Coordinates of C-alpha atoms in Angstrom, one line a residue:
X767 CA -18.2 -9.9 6.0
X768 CA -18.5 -6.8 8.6
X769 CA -17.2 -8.0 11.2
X770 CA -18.8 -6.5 14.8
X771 CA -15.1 -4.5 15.5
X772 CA -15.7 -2.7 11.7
X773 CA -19.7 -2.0 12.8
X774 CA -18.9 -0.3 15.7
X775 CA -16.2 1.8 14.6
X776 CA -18.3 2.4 11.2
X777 CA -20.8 4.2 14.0
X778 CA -18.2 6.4 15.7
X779 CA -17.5 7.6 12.1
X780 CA -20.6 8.1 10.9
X781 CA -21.1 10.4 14.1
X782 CA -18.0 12.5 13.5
X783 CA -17.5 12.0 9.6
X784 CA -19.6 13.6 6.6
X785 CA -19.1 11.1 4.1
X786 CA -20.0 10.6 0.0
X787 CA -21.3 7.6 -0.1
X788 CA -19.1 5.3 -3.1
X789 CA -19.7 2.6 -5.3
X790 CA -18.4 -1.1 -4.1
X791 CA -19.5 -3.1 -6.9
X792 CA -17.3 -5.8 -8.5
X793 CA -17.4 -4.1 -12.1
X794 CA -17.8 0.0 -10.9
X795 CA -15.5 2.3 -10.2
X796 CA -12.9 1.8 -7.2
X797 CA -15.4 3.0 -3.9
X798 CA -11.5 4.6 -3.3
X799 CA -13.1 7.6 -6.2
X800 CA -15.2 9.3 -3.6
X801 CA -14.5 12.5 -1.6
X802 CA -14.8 12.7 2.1
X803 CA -14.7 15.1 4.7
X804 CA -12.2 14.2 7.7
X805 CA -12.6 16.8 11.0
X806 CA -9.1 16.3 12.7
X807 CA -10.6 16.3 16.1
X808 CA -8.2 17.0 18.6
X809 CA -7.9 13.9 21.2
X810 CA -8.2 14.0 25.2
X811 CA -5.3 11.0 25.7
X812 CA -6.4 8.2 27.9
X813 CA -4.6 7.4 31.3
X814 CA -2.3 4.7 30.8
X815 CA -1.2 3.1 33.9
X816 CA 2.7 3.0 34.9
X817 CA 4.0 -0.7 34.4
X818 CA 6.2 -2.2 36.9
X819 CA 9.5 -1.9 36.5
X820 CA 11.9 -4.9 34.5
X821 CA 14.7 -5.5 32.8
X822 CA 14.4 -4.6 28.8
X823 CA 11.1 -2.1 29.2
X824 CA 11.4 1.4 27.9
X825 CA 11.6 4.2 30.5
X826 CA 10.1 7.8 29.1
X827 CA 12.2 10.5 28.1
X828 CA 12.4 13.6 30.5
X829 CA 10.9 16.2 27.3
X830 CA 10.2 16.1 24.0
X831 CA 12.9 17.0 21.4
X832 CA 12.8 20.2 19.8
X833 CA 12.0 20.6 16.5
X834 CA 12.5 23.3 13.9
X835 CA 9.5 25.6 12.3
X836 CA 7.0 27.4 14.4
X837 CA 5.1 24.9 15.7
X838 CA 6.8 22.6 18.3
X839 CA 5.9 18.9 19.4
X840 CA 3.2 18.5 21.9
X841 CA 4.3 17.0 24.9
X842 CA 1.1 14.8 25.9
X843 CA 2.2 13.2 28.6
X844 CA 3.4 9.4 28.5
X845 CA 2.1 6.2 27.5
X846 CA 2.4 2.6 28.6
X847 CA 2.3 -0.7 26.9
X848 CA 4.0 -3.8 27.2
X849 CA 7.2 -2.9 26.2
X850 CA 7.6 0.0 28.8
X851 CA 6.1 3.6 29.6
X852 CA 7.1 6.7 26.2
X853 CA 7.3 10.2 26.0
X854 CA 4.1 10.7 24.1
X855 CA 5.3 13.9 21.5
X856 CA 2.8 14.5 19.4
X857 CA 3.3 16.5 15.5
X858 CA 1.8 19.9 15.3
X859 CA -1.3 20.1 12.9
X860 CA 1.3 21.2 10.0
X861 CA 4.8 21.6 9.2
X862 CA 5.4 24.8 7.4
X863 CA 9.0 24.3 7.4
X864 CA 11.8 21.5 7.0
X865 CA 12.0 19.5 10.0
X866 CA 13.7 16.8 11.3
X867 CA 12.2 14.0 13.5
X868 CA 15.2 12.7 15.6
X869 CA 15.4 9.0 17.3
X870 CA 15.3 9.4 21.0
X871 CA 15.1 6.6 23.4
X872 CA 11.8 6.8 25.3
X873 CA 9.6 8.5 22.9
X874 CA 7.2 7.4 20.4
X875 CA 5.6 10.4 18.2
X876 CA 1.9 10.7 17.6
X877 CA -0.5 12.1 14.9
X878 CA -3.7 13.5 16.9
X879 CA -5.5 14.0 13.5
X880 CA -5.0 15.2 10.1
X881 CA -1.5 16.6 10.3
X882 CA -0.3 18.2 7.1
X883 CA 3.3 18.5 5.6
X884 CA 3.5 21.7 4.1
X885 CA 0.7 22.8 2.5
X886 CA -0.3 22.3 -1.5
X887 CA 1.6 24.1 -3.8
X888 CA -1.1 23.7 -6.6
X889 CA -0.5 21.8 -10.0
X890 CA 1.4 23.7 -11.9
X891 CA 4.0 24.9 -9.2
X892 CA 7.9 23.8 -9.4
X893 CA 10.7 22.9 -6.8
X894 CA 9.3 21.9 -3.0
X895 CA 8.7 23.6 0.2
X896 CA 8.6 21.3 3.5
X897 CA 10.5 18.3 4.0
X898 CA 9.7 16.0 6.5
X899 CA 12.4 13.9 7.6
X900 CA 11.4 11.0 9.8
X901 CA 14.8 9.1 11.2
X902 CA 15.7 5.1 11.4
X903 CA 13.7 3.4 14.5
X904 CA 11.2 6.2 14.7
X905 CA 7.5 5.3 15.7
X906 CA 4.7 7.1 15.3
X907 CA 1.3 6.4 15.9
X908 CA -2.4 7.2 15.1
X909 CA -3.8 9.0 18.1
X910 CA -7.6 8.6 16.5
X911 CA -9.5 6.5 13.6
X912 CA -9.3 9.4 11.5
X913 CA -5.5 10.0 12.2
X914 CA -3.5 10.2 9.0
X915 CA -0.5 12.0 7.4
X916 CA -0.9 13.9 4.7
X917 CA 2.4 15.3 2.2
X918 CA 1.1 17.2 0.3
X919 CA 2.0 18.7 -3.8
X920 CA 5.1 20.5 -3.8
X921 CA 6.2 18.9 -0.5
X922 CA 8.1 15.6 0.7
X923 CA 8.6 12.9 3.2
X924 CA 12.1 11.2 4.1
X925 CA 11.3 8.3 5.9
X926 CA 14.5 6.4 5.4
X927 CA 14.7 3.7 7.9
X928 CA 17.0 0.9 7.8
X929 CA 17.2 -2.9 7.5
X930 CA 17.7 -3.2 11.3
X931 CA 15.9 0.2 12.1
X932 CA 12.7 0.3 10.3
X933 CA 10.4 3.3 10.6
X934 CA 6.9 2.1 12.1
X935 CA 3.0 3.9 11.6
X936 CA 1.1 2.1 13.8
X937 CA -2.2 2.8 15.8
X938 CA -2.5 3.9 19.3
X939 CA -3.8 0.0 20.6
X940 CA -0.3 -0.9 18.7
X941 CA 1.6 0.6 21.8
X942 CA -0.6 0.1 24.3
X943 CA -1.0 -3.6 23.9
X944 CA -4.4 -3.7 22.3
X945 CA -3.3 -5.4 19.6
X946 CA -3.7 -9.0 18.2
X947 CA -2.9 -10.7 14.6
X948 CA -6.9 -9.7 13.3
X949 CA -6.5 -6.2 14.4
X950 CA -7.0 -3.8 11.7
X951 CA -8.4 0.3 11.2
X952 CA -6.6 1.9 14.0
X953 CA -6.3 4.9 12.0
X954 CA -5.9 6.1 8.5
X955 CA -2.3 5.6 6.3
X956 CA -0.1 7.5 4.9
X957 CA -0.9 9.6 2.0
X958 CA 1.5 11.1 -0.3
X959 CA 0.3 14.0 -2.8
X960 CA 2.1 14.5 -6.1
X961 CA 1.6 16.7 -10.0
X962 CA 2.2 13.7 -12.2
X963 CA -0.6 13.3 -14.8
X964 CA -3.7 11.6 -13.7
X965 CA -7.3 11.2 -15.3
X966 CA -11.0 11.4 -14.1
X967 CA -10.5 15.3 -13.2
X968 CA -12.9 16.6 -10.6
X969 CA -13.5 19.7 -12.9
X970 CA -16.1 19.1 -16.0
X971 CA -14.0 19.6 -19.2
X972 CA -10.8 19.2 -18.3
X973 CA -7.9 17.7 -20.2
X974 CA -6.7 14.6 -18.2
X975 CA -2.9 14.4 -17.8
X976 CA -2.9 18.2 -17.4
X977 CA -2.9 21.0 -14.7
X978 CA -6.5 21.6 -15.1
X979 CA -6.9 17.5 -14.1
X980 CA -6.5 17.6 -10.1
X981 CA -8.6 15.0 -7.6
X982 CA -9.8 14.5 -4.1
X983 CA -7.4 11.7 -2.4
X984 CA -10.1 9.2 -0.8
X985 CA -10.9 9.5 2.6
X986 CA -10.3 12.9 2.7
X987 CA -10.9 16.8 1.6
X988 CA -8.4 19.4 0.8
X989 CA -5.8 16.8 -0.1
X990 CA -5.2 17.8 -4.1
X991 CA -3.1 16.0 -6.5
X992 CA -2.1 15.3 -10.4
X993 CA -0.7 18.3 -12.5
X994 CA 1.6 17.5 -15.4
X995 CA 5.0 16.6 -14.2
X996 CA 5.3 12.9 -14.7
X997 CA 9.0 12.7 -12.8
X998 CA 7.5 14.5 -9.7
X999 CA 9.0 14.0 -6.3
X1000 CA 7.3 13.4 -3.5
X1001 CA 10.0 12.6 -1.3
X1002 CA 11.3 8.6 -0.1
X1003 CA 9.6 6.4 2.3
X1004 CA 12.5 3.2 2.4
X1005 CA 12.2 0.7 5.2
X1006 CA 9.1 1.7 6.6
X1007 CA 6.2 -0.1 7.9
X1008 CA 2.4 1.1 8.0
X1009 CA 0.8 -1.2 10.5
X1010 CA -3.0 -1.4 11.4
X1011 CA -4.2 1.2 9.0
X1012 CA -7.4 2.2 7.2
X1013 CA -9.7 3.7 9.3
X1014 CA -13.2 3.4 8.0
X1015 CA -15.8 5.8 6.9
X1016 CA -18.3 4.3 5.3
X1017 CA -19.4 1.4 4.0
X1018 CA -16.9 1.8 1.0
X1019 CA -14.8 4.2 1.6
X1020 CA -11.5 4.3 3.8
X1021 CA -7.7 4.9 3.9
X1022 CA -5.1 2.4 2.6
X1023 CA -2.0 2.1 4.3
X1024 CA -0.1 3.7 1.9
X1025 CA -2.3 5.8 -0.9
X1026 CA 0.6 7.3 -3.4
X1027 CA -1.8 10.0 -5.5
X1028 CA -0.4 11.6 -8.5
X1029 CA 3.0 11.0 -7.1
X1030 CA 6.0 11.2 -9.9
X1031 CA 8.9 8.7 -11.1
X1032 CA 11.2 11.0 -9.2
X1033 CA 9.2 9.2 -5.5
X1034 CA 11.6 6.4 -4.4
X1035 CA 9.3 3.9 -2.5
X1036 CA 10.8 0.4 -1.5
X1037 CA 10.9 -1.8 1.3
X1038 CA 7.4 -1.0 2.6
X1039 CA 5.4 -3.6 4.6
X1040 CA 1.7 -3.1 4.7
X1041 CA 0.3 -4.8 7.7
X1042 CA -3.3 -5.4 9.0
X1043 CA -5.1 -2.3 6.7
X1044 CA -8.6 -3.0 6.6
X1045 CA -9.0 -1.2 3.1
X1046 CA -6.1 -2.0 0.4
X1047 CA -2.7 -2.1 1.4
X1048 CA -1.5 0.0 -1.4
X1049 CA -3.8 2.3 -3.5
X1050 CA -2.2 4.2 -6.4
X1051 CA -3.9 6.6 -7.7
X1052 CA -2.7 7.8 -11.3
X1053 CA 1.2 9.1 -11.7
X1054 CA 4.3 7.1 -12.3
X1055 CA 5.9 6.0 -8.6
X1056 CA 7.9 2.7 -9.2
X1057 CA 8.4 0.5 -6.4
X1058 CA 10.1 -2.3 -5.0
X1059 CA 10.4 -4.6 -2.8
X1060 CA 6.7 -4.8 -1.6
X1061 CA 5.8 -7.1 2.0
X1062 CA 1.7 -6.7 1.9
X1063 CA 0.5 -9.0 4.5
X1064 CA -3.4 -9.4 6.4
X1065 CA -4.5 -6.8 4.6
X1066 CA -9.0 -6.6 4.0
X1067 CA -9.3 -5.1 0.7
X1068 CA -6.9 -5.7 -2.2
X1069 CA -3.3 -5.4 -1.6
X1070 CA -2.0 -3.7 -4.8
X1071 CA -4.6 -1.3 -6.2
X1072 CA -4.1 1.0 -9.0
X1073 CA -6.5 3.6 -10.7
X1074 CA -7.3 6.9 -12.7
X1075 CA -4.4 6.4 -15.6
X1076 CA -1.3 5.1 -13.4
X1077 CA 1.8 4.2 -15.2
X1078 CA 4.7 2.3 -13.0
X1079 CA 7.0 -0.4 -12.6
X1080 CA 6.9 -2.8 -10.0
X1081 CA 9.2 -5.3 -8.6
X1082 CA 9.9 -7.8 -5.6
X1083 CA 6.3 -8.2 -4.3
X1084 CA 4.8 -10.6 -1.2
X1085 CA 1.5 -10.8 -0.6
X1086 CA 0.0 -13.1 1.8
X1087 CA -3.7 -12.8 3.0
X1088 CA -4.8 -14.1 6.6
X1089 CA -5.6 -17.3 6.6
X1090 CA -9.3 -19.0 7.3
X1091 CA -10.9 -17.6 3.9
X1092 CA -12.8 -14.5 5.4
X1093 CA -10.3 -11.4 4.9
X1094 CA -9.4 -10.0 1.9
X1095 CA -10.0 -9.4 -1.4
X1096 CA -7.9 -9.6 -4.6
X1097 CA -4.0 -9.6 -4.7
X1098 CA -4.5 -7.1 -7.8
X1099 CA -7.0 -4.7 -8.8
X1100 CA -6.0 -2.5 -11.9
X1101 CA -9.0 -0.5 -13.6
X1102 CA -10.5 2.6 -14.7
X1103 CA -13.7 1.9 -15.0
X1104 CA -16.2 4.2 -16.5
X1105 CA -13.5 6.4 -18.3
X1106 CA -11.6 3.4 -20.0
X1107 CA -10.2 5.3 -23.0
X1108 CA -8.6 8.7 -21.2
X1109 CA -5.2 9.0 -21.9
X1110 CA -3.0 8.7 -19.8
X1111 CA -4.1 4.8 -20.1
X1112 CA -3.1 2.8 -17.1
X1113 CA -0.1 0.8 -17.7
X1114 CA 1.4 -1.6 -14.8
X1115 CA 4.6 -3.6 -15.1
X1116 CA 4.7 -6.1 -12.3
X1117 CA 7.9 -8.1 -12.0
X1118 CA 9.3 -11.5 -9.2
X1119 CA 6.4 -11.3 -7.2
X1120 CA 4.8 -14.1 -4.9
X1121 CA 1.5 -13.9 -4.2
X1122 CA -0.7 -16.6 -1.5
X1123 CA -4.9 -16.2 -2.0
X1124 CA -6.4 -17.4 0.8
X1125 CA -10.2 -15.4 0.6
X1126 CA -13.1 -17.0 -0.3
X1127 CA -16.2 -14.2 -0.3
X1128 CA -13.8 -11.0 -2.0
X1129 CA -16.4 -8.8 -4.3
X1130 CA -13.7 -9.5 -6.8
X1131 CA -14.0 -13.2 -6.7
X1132 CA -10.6 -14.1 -8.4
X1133 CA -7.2 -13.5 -7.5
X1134 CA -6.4 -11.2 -10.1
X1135 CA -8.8 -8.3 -11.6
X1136 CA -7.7 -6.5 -14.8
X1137 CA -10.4 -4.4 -16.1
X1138 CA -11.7 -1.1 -17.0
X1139 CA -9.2 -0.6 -20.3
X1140 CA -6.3 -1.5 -17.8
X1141 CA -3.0 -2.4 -19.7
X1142 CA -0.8 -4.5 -17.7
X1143 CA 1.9 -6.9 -17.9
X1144 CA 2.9 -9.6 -15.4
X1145 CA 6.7 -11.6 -15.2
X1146 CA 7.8 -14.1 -13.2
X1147 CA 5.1 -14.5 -10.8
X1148 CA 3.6 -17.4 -8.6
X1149 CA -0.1 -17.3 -7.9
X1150 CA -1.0 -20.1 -4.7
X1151 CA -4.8 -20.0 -4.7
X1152 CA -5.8 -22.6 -1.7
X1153 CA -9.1 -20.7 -1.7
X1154 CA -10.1 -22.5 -5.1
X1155 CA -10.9 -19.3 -7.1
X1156 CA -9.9 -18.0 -10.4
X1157 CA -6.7 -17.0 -10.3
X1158 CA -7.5 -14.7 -13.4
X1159 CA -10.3 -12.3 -13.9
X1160 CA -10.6 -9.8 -17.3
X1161 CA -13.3 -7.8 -17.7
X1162 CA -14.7 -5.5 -19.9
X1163 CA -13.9 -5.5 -23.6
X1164 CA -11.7 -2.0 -23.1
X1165 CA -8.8 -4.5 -21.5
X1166 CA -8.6 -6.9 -24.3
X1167 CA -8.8 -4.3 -27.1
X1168 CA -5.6 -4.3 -29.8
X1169 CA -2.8 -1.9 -29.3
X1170 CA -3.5 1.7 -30.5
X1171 CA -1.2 4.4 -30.4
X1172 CA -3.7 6.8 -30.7
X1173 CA -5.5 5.4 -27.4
X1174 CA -2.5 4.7 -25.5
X1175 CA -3.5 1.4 -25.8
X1176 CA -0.8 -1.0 -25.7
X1177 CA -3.2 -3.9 -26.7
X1178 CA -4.3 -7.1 -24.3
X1179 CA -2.8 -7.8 -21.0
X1180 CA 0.7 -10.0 -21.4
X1181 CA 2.2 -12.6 -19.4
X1182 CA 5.4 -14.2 -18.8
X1183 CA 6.6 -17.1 -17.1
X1184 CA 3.2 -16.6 -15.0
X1185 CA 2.2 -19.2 -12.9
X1186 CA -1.1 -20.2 -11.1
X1187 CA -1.9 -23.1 -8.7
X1188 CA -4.8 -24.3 -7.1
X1189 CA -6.9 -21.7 -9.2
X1190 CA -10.7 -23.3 -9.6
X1191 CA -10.8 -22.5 -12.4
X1192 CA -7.7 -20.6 -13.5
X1193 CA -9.8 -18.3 -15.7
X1194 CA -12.7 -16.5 -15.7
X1195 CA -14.3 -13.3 -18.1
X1196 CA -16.9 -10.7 -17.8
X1197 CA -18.2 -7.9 -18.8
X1198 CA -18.1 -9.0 -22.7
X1199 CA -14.7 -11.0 -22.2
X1200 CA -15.3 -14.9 -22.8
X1201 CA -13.4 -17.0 -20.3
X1202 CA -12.0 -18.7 -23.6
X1203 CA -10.4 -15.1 -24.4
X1204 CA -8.5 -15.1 -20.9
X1205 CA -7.3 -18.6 -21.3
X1206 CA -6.4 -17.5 -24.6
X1207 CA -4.5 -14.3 -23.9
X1208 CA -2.4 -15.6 -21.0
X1209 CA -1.4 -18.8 -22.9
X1210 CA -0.2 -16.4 -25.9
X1211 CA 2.4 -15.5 -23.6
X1212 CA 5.8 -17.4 -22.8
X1213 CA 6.2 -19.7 -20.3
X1214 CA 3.7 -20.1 -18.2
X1215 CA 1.5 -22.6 -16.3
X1216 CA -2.1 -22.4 -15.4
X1217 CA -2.1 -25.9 -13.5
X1218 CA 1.2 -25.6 -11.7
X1219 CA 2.0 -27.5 -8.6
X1220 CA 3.5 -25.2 -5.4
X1221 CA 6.4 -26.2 -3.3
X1222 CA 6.5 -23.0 -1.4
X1223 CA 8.9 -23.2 1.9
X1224 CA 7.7 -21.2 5.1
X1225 CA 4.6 -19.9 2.8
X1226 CA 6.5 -17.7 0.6
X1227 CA 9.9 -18.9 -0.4
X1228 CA 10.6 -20.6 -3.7
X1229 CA 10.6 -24.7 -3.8
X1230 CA 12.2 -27.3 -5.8
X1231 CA 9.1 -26.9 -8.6
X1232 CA 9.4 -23.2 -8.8
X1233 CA 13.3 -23.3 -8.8
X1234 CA 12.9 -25.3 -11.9
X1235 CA 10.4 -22.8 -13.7
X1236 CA 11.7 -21.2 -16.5
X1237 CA 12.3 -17.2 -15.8
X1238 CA 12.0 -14.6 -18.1
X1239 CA 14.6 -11.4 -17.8
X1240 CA 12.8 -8.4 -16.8
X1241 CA 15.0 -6.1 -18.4
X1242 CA 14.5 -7.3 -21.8
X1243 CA 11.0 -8.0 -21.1
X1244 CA 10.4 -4.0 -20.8
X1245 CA 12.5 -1.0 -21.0
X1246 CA 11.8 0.2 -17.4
X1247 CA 14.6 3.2 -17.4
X1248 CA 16.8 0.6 -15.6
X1249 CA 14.4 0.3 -12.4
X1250 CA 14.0 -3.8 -13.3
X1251 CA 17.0 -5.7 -12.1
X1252 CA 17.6 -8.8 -14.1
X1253 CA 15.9 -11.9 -12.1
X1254 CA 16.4 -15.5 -13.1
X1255 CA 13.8 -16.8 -10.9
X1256 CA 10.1 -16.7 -10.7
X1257 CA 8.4 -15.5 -7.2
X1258 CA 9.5 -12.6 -5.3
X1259 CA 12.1 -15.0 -3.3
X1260 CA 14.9 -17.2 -4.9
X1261 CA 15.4 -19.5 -1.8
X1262 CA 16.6 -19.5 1.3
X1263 CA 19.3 -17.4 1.1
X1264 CA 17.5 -14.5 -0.2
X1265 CA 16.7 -12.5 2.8
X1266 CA 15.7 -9.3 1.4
X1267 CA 12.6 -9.1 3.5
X1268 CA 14.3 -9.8 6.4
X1269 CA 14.3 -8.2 10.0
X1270 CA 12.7 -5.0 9.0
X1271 CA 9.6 -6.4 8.5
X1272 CA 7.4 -7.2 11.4
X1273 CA 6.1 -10.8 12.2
X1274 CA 2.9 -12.4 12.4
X1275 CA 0.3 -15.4 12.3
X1276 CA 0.0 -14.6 8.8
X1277 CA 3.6 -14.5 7.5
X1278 CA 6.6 -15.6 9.8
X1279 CA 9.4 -13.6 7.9
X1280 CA 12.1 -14.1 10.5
X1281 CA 12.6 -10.4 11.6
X1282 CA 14.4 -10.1 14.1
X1283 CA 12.2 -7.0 15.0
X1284 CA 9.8 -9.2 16.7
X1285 CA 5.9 -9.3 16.2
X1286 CA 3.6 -7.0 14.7
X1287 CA 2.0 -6.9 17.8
X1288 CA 4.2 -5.2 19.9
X1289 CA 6.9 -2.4 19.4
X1290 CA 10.7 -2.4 19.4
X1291 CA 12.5 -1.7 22.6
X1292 CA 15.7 -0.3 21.1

């Protein structure tokens, strides 16, 4: 449902933006597949008025910091919310050069528009250029709708916050107060660029999984990826949260919070909280980033979406949609539909994740879409559907073909101490897959239970029933280069005492994890 916020921002796009219109049926291609043209306007701030002074509110900084490379910060002037009055510094359009992006009390750092790390090195270029370095407790925010930051091939990012000092995206209402727990598509996401192999080329006749295979990231132009080094780096983002994300563009097509696109194994993404994005929270895009420990919470679309041949290992996932049955989509979305058989095949291990369903109208109508020729494997998982859909959705006949080398096909989806509650019904087929066939294919698995009973503490923590499931070892499951850590539990939390999502995370009506950060709604004042 559009909601009257999402109508009138889709307005203000459509006057500003040139967009390709996409496909958002259920069983097409991802509407993430289209190309669109971004202008990176360049904004006239708004007055924000001076707050009265009190004890804990952030006073600005006297200048900006000095950064290296050619182009310096902006000094826009401050900006008030509720937690106190910042230095407003905002990034220069690029950075051509390595650059660090220091902690200093009474500033918060902007994006006015598009603003590039480095520049693309092409496909089949080696080594990197820029780093941008992004320190523990930074914030930066979305200045516009079509705000975003773009790293792009032959580049990096080092956003390394900590477990008490995360590193926050957010959108301008984020800091001035504007902010409540439906607020969503402040401005764009972070996208990450990368040469690892992907399929679906943008050139006519070229080899997938090759240089010649290169694509458009969605919701934007000039922002390349895939090439032919599968243990690319792209940089780390660790302890990082991407808050009120996904500026939209047209009717289908917007930023995720985080879209990883042709991004190599050598990428370390973990600890990344996905608040609030009105599109997915994560969109993958072909290549082979692993990740871990995943906090996807409120987001519109799906939260974990994967596309165009991706190949990865996932591990320590919670995903929570907002509650009321109106927001959100699936919890997965794997495909590549229309060009089912290119090699590289997508290939997902997902491993300990939790994962609460709470929509009711989502195009995908289930809590779990394979399809499209998608292989994927799921271990140690919970599934709470309140919502009374089916947990489980296959479709199309390319996702339940037998293994073939030849293919990359590594046969039928496969399941392992999987299990689904409140699903009505658990299964469901399409597109030439009988809903006998999923019931069948999940049951050929080990361990799992389609009519399991949750007994979930605080909404995502594991219960006396789930304690008691029966777990299978990730490690031996899959050979996953030692990312997996062995896990004797199902869900993404053992109990009470695992805290690993703990404090730098933000809070919120939809998932109360305890942080001592405070609310999603507001900002840090240390």
């Amino acid at each position: 449902m559009t909601s009257f916020k999402r109508a009138s921002l889709m307005l203000m796009a459509g006057s500003a933006i040139a967009a390709l219109s996409a496909c958002g049926a259920s069983d097409i291609a991802s509407p993430g597949e289209g190309v669109i043209v971004i202008p990176s306007p360049t904004p006239t701030p708004a007055p924000s008025p001076t707050p009265t002074p009190g004890a804990g509110l952030v006073t600005p900084a006297a200048a900006c910091p000095t950064i290296a490379g050619p182009n310096p910060l902006v000094d826009r002037g401050t900006i008030t919310g509720p937690t106190g009055t910042y230095r407003n510094c905002a990034f220069p359009v690029r950075f051509t050069a390595s650059t660090q992006i220091p902690k200093v009390a009474g500033v918060v750092y902007s994006l006015d528009g598009r603003v590039d790390v480095g520049t693309d090195a092409g496909a089949a270029s080696t080594g990197n250029t820029a780093t941008l370095t992004i320190d523990p407790g930074v914030v930066v925010f979305g200045a516009t709708g079509v705000s975003f930051l773009a790293v792009n091939r032959g580049n990096q990012i080092n956003a390394v916050g900590t477990a008490t000092q995360p590193i926050i995206f957010t959108g301008r209402g984020n800091v001035v107060g504007q902010t409540d727990d439906n607020t969503s598509q402040l401005w764009g996401g972070v996208v990450l660029l990368g040469r690892a192999p992907i399929t679906d080329c943008l050139a006519p006749g070229a080899a997938p999984g090759t240089t010649a295979c290169e694509r458009d990231t969605e919701g934007t132009s000039n922002a390349l990826y895939g090439g032919a080094t599968p243990a690319d780096s792209s940089g780390r983002m660790s302890y990082v949260q991407i808050r009120y994300s996904g500026f939209i563009l047209s009717a289908a097509s917007e930023l995720q919070g985080l879209t990883p696109s042709g991004v190599g194994s050598g990428t370390t993404l973990d600890h990344i909280q996905i608040h609030n994005s009105s599109d997915d929270g994560i969109e993958v895009f072909g290549g082979r980033p692993n990740m871990k420990y995943l906090v996807l919470t409120g987001n519109e679309d799906d939260n974990l979406d994967t596309d165009v041949g991706y190949k990865g290992f996932i591990q320590y996932v919670i995903a929570i949609q907002r509650a009321g049955g109106a927001v959100g989509d699936a919890m997965i979305e794997a495909d590549s539909n229309g060009n089912e058989d290119a090699v590289p095949r997508q290939n997902v291990t997902l491993s300990n994740f939790t994962f609460i369903q709470r929509s009711t109208s989502g195009a995908d109508v289930s809590a779990m879409l394979l399809r499209g020729g998608t292989d994927y494997t799921m271990i140690n998982g919970v599934v709470s559907s309140p919502a009374n859909l089916p947990c489980l959705r296959i479709n199309s006949l390319t996702t339940t073909q037998a293994a073939n080398a030849a293919l990359d096909e590594a046969g039928p989806p496969r399941f392992f101490s999987v299990l689904l509650a409140g699903c009505n019904p658990a299964f469901n087929g399409s597109g030439g897959v009988a809903t006998a066939d999923v019931q069948s294919i999940f049951n050929a698995g080990t361990n799992n239970n389609s009519a399991f009973t949750t007994t979930l503490t605080n909404g995502f923590i594991n219960g006396a029933n789930e304690t008691a499931a029966t777990a299978a070892d990730p490690t031996t499951v899959v050979n996953s280069g030692g990312f997996f850590t062995a896990a004797s539990y199902v869900g993404a939390v053992k109990d009470a005492n695992d805290t690993w999502y703990r404090n730098w995370t933000c809070n919120s009506a939809t998932a109360d994890f305890g942080s001592a950060g405070g609310a999603c709604t507001t900002l840090p004042t240390t």
